PDB file of C-alpha atoms in Angstrom:
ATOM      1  CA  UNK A  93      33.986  80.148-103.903  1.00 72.00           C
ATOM      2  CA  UNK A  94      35.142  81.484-107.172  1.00 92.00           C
ATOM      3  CA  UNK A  95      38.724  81.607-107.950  1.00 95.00           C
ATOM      4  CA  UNK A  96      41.241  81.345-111.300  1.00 97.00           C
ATOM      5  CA  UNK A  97      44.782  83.034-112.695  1.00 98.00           C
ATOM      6  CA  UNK A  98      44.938  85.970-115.101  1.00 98.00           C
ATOM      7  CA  UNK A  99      47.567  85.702-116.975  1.00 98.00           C
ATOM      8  CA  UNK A 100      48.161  88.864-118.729  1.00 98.00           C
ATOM      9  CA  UNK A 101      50.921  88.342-122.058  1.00 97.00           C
ATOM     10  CA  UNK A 102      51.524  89.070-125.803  1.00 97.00           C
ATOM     11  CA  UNK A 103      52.496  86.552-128.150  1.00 97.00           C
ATOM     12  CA  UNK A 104      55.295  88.973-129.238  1.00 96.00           C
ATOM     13  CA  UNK A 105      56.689  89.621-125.609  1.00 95.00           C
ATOM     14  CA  UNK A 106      59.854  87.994-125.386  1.00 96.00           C
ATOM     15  CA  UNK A 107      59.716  87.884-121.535  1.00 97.00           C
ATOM     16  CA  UNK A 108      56.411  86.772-121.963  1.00 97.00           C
ATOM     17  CA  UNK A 109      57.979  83.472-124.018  1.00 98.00           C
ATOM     18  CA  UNK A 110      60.769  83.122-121.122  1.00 97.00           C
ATOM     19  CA  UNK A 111      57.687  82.981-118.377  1.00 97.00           C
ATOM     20  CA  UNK A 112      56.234  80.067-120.444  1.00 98.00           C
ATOM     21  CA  UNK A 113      58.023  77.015-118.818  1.00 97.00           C
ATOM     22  CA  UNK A 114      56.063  78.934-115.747  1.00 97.00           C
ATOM     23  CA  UNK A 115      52.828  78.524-117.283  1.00 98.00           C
ATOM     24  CA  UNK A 116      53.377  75.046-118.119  1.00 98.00           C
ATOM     25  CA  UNK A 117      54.232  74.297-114.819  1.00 97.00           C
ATOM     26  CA  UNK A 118      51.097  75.664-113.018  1.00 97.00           C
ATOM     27  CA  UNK A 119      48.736  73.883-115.310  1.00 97.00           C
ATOM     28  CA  UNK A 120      50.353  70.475-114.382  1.00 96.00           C
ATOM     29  CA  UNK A 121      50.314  71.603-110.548  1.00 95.00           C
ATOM     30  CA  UNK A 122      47.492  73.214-110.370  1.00 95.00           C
ATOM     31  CA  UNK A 123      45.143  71.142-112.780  1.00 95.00           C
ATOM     32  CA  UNK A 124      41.828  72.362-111.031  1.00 94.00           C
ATOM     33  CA  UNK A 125      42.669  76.191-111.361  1.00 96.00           C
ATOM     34  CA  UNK A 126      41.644  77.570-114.226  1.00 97.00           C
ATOM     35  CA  UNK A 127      43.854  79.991-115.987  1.00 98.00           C
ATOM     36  CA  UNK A 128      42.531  82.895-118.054  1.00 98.00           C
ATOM     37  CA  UNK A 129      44.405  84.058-120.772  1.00 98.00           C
ATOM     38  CA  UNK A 130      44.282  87.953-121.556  1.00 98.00           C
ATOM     39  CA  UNK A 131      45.865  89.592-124.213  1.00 97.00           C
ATOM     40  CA  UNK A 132      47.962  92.590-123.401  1.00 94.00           C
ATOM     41  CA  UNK A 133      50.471  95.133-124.784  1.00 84.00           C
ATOM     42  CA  UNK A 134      53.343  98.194-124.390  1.00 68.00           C
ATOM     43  CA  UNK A 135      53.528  98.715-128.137  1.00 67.00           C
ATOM     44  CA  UNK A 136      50.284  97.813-129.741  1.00 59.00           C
ATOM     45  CA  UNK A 137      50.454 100.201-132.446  1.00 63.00           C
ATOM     46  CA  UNK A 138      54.050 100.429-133.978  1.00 66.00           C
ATOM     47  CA  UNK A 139      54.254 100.603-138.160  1.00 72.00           C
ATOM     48  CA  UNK A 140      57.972 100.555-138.816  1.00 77.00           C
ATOM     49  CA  UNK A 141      59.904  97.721-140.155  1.00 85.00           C
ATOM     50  CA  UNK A 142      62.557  96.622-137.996  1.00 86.00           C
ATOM     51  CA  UNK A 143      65.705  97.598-139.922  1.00 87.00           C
ATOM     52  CA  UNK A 144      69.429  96.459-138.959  1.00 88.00           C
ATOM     53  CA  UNK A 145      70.107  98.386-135.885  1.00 90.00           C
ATOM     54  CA  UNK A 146      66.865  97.188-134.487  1.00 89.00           C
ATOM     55  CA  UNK A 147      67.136  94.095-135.004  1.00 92.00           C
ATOM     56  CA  UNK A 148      70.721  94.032-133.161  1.00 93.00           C
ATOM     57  CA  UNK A 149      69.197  95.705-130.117  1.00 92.00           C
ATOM     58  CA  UNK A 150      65.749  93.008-130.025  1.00 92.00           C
ATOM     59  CA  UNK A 151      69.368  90.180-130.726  1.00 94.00           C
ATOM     60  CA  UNK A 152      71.150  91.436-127.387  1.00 95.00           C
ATOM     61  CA  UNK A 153      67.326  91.772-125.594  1.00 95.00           C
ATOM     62  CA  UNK A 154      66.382  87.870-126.639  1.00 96.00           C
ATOM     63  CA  UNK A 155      69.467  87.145-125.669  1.00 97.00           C
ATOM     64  CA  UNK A 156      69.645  88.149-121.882  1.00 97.00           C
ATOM     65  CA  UNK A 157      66.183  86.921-121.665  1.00 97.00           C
ATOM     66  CA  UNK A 158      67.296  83.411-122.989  1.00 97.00           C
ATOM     67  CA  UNK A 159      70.061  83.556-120.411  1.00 97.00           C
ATOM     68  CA  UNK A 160      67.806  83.989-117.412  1.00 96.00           C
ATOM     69  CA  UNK A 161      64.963  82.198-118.657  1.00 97.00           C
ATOM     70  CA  UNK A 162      66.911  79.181-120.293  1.00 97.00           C
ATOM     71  CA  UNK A 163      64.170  79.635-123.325  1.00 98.00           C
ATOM     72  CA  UNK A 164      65.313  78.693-127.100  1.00 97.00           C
ATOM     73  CA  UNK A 165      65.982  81.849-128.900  1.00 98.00           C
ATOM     74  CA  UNK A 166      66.991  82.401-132.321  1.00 96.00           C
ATOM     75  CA  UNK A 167      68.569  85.191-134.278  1.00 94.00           C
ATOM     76  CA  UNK A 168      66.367  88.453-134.652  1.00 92.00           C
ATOM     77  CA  UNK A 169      68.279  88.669-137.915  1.00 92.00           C
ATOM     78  CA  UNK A 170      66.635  85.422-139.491  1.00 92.00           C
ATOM     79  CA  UNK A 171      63.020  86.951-139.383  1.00 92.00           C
ATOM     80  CA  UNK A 172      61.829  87.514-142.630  1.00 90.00           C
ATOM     81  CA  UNK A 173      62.038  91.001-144.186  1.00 87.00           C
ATOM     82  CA  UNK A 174      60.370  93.053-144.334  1.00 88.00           C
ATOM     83  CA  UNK A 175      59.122  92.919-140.509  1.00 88.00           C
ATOM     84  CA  UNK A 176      56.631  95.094-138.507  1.00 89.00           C
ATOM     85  CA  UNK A 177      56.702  94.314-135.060  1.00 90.00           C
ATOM     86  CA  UNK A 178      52.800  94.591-135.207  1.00 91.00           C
ATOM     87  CA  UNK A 179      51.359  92.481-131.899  1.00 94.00           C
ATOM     88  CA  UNK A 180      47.830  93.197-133.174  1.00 94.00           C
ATOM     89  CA  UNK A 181      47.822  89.773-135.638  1.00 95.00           C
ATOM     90  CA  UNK A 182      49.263  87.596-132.664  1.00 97.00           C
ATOM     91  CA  UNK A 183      46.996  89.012-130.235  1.00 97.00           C
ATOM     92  CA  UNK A 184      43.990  88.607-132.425  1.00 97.00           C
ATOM     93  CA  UNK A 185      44.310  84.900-132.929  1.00 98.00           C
ATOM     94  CA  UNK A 186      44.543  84.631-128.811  1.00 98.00           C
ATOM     95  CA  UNK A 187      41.360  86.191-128.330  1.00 98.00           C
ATOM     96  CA  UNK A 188      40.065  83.615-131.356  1.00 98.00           C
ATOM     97  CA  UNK A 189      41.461  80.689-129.950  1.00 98.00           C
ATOM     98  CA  UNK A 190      40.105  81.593-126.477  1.00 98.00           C
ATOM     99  CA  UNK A 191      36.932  81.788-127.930  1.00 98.00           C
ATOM    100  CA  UNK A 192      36.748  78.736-130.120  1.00 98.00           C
ATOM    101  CA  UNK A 193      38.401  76.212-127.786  1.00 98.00           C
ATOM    102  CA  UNK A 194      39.903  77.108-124.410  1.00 97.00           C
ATOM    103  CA  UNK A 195      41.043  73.490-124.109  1.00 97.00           C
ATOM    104  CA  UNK A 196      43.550  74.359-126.508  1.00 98.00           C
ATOM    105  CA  UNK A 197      44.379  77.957-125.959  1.00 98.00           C
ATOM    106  CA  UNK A 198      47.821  77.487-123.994  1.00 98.00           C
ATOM    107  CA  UNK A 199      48.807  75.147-126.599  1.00 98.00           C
ATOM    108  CA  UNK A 200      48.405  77.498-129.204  1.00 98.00           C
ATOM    109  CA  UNK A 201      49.936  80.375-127.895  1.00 98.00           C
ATOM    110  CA  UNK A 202      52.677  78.494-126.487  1.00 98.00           C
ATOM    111  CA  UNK A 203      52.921  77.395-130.584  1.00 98.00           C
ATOM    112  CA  UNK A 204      53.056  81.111-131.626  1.00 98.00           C
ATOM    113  CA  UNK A 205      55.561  81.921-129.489  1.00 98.00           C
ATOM    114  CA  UNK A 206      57.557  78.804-130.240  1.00 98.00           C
ATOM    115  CA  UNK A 207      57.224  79.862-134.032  1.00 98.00           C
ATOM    116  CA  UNK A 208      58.598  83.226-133.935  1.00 97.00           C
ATOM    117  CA  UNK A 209      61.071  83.209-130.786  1.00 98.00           C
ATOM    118  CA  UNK A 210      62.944  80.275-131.301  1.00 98.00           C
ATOM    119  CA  UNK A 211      61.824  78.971-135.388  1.00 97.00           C
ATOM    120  CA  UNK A 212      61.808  82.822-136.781  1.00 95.00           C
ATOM    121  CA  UNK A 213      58.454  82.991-138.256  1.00 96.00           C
ATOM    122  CA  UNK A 214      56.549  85.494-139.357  1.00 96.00           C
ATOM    123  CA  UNK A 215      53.504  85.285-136.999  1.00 97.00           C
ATOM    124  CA  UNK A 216      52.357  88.860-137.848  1.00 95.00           C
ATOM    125  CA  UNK A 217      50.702  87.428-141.098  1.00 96.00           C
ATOM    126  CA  UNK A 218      47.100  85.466-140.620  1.00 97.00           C
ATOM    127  CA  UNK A 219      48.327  82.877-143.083  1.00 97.00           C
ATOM    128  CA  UNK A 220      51.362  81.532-140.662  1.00 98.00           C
ATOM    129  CA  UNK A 221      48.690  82.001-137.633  1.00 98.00           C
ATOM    130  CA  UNK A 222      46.245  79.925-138.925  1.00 98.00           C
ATOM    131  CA  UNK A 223      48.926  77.218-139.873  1.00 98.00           C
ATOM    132  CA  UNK A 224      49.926  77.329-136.448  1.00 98.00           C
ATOM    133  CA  UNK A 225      45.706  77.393-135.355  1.00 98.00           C
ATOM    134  CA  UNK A 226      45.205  74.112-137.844  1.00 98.00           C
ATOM    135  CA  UNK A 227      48.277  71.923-136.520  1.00 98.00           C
ATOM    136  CA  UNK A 228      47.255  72.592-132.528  1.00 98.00           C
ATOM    137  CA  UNK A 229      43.379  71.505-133.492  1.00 98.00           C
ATOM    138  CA  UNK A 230      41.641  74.361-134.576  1.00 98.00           C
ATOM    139  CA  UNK A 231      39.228  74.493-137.746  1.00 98.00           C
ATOM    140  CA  UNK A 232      41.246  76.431-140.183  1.00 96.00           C
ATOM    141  CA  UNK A 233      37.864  77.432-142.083  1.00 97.00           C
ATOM    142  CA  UNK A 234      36.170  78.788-138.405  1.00 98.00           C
ATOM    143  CA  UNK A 235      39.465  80.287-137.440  1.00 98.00           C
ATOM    144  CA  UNK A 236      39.836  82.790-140.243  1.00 98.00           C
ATOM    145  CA  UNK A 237      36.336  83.191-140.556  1.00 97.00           C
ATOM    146  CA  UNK A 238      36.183  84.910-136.957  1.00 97.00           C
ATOM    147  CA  UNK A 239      39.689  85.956-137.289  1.00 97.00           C
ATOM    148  CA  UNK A 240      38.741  89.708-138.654  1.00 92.00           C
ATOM    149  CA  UNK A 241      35.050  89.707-137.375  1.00 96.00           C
ATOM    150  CA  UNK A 242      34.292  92.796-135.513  1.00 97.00           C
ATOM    151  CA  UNK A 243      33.843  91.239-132.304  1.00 97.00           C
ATOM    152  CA  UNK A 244      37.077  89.791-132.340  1.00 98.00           C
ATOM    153  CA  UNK A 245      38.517  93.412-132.603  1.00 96.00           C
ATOM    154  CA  UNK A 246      36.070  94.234-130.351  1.00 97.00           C
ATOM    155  CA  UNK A 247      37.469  91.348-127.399  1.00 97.00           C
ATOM    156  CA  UNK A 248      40.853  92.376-128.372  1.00 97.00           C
ATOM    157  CA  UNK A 249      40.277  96.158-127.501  1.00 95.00           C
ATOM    158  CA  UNK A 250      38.358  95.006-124.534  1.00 96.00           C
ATOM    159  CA  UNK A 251      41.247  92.744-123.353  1.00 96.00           C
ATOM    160  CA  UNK A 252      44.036  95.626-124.007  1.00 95.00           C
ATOM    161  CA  UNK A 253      41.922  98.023-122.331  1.00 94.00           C
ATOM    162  CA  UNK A 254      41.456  96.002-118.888  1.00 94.00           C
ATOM    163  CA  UNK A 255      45.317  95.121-118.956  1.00 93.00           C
ATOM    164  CA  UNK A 256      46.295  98.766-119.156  1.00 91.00           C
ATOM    165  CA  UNK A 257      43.895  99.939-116.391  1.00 92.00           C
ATOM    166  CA  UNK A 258      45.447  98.031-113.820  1.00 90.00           C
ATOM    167  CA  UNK A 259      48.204 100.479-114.300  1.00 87.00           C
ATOM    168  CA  UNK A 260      51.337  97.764-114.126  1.00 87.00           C
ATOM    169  CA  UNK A 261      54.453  98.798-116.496  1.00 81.00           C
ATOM    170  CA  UNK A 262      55.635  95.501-117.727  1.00 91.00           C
ATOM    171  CA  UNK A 263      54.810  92.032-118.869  1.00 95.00           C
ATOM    172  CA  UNK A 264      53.727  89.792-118.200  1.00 97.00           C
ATOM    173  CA  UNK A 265      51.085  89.547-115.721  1.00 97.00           C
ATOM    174  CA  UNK A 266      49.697  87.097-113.057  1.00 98.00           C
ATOM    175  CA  UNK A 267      46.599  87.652-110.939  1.00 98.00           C
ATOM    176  CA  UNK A 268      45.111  85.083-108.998  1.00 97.00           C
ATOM    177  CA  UNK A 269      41.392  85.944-108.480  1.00 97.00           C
ATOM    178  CA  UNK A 270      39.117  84.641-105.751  1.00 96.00           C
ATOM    179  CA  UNK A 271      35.442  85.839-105.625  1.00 94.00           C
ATOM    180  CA  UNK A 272      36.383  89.054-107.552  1.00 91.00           C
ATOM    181  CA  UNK A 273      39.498  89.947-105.746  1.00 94.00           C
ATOM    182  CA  UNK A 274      42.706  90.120-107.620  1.00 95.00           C
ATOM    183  CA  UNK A 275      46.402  89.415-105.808  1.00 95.00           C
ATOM    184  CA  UNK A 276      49.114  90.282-107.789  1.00 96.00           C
ATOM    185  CA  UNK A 277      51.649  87.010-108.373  1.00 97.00           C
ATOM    186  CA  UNK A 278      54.158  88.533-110.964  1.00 95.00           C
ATOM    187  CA  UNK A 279      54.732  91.201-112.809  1.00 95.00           C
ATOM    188  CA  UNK A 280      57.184  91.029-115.685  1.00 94.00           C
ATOM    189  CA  UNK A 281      59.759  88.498-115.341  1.00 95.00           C
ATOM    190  CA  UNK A 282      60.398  86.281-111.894  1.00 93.00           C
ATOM    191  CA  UNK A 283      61.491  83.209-110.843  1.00 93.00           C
ATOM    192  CA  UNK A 284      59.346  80.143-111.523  1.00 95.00           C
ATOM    193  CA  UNK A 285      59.801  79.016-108.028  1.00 95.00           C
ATOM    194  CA  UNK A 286      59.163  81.992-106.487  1.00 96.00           C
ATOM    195  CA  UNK A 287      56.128  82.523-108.699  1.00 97.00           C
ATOM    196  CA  UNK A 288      54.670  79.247-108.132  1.00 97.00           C
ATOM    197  CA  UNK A 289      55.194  79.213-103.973  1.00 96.00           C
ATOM    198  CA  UNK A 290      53.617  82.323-103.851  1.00 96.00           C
ATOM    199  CA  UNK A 291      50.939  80.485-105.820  1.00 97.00           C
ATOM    200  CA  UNK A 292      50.668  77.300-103.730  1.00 96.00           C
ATOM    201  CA  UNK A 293      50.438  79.744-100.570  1.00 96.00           C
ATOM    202  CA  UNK A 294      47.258  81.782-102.028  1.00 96.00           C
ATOM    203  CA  UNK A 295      46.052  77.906-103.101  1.00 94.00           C
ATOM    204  CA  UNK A 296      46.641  76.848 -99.653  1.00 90.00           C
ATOM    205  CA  UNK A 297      45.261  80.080 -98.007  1.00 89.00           C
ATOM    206  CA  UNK A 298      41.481  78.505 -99.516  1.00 78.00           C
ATOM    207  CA  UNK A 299      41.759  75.353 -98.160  1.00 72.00           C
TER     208      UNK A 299
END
């Protein structure tokens, strides 16, 4: 018997960042399931700074999702200018990470998301990625040496493309997969206790 999570997420999802606690949970309950990180997106290909008004809608967006989720947010209006909400960077250095060390892979994207959500960091530029890559273990020199290989754009196109053909509208994502059969455990935001007893039943329904 086969079995692991899918968890579907961008670095740059704020719900995603509210689910995290979640994810944290699950790896100290469930220590011998393996969680697979895949990289996902609704708006991989935007190009437009965020100007003022945007930036006041994403403030009263992080904000209800800091109120449910009880997540540190800061002010959209701290990010540095200018700003493209550009997930492709982010997204890259998941697929990276998951490749170089999957040990450390939660760590790191937990670290990303820390870095912009709550810290206001810039995590659209390599530079601040691999900064963030470097302090959670990585080799900085092997990290931005695969960061803009081909096969990393490659993974990262694979890795959109499977999240979008399961045909689910929001993130994030959890599957739990036993010998090739997915069952859905979340989609977009839910409750961590709901999430993880529907979790400890499909655990349960193995033994």
């Amino acid at each position: 018997m086969q079995q692991r999570l899918i968890y579907v997420m961008d670095p740059m999802c704020s719900w995603c960042w509210g689910l995290a606690p979640l994810i944290d949970a699950i790896f100290q309950a469930h220590p011998d399931v393996p969680v697979h990180l895949v990289a996902g997106s609704l708006r991989p290909h935007l190009q437009a700074p965020l100007d003022s008004a945007s930036r006041q809608a994403l403030a009263a967006h992080w904000q209800s999702v800091a109120a449910l989720s009880g997540q540190p947010f800061s002010d959209p209006q701290a990010l540095p200018e200018p700003l493209i909400y550009n997930v492709r960077p982010a997204s890259q250095a998941l697929i990276v990470a998951r490749a170089l060390d999957v040990e450390r892979l939660w760590p790191f994207v937990r670290a990303m998301q820390q870095a912009f959500f709550a810290e206001c960091m810039d995590i659209t530029r390599p530079a601040v990625l691999l900064e963030i890559a470097a302090a959670n273990g990585y080799d900085p020199v092997e990290f931005a040496a695969r960061f803009d290989q081909a096969d990393t754009q490659q993974l990262l196109d694979e890795d959109w493309g499977w999240a979008a053909d399961r045909g689910l509208a929001e993130l994030p994502i959890l599957f739990a997969e036993r010998d090739g059969q997915l069952a859905l455990l979340g989609n977009g935001y839910r409750s961590p206790n709901e999430v993880l007893a529907l979790l400890q039943r499909w655990v349960g329904a193995a033994a």
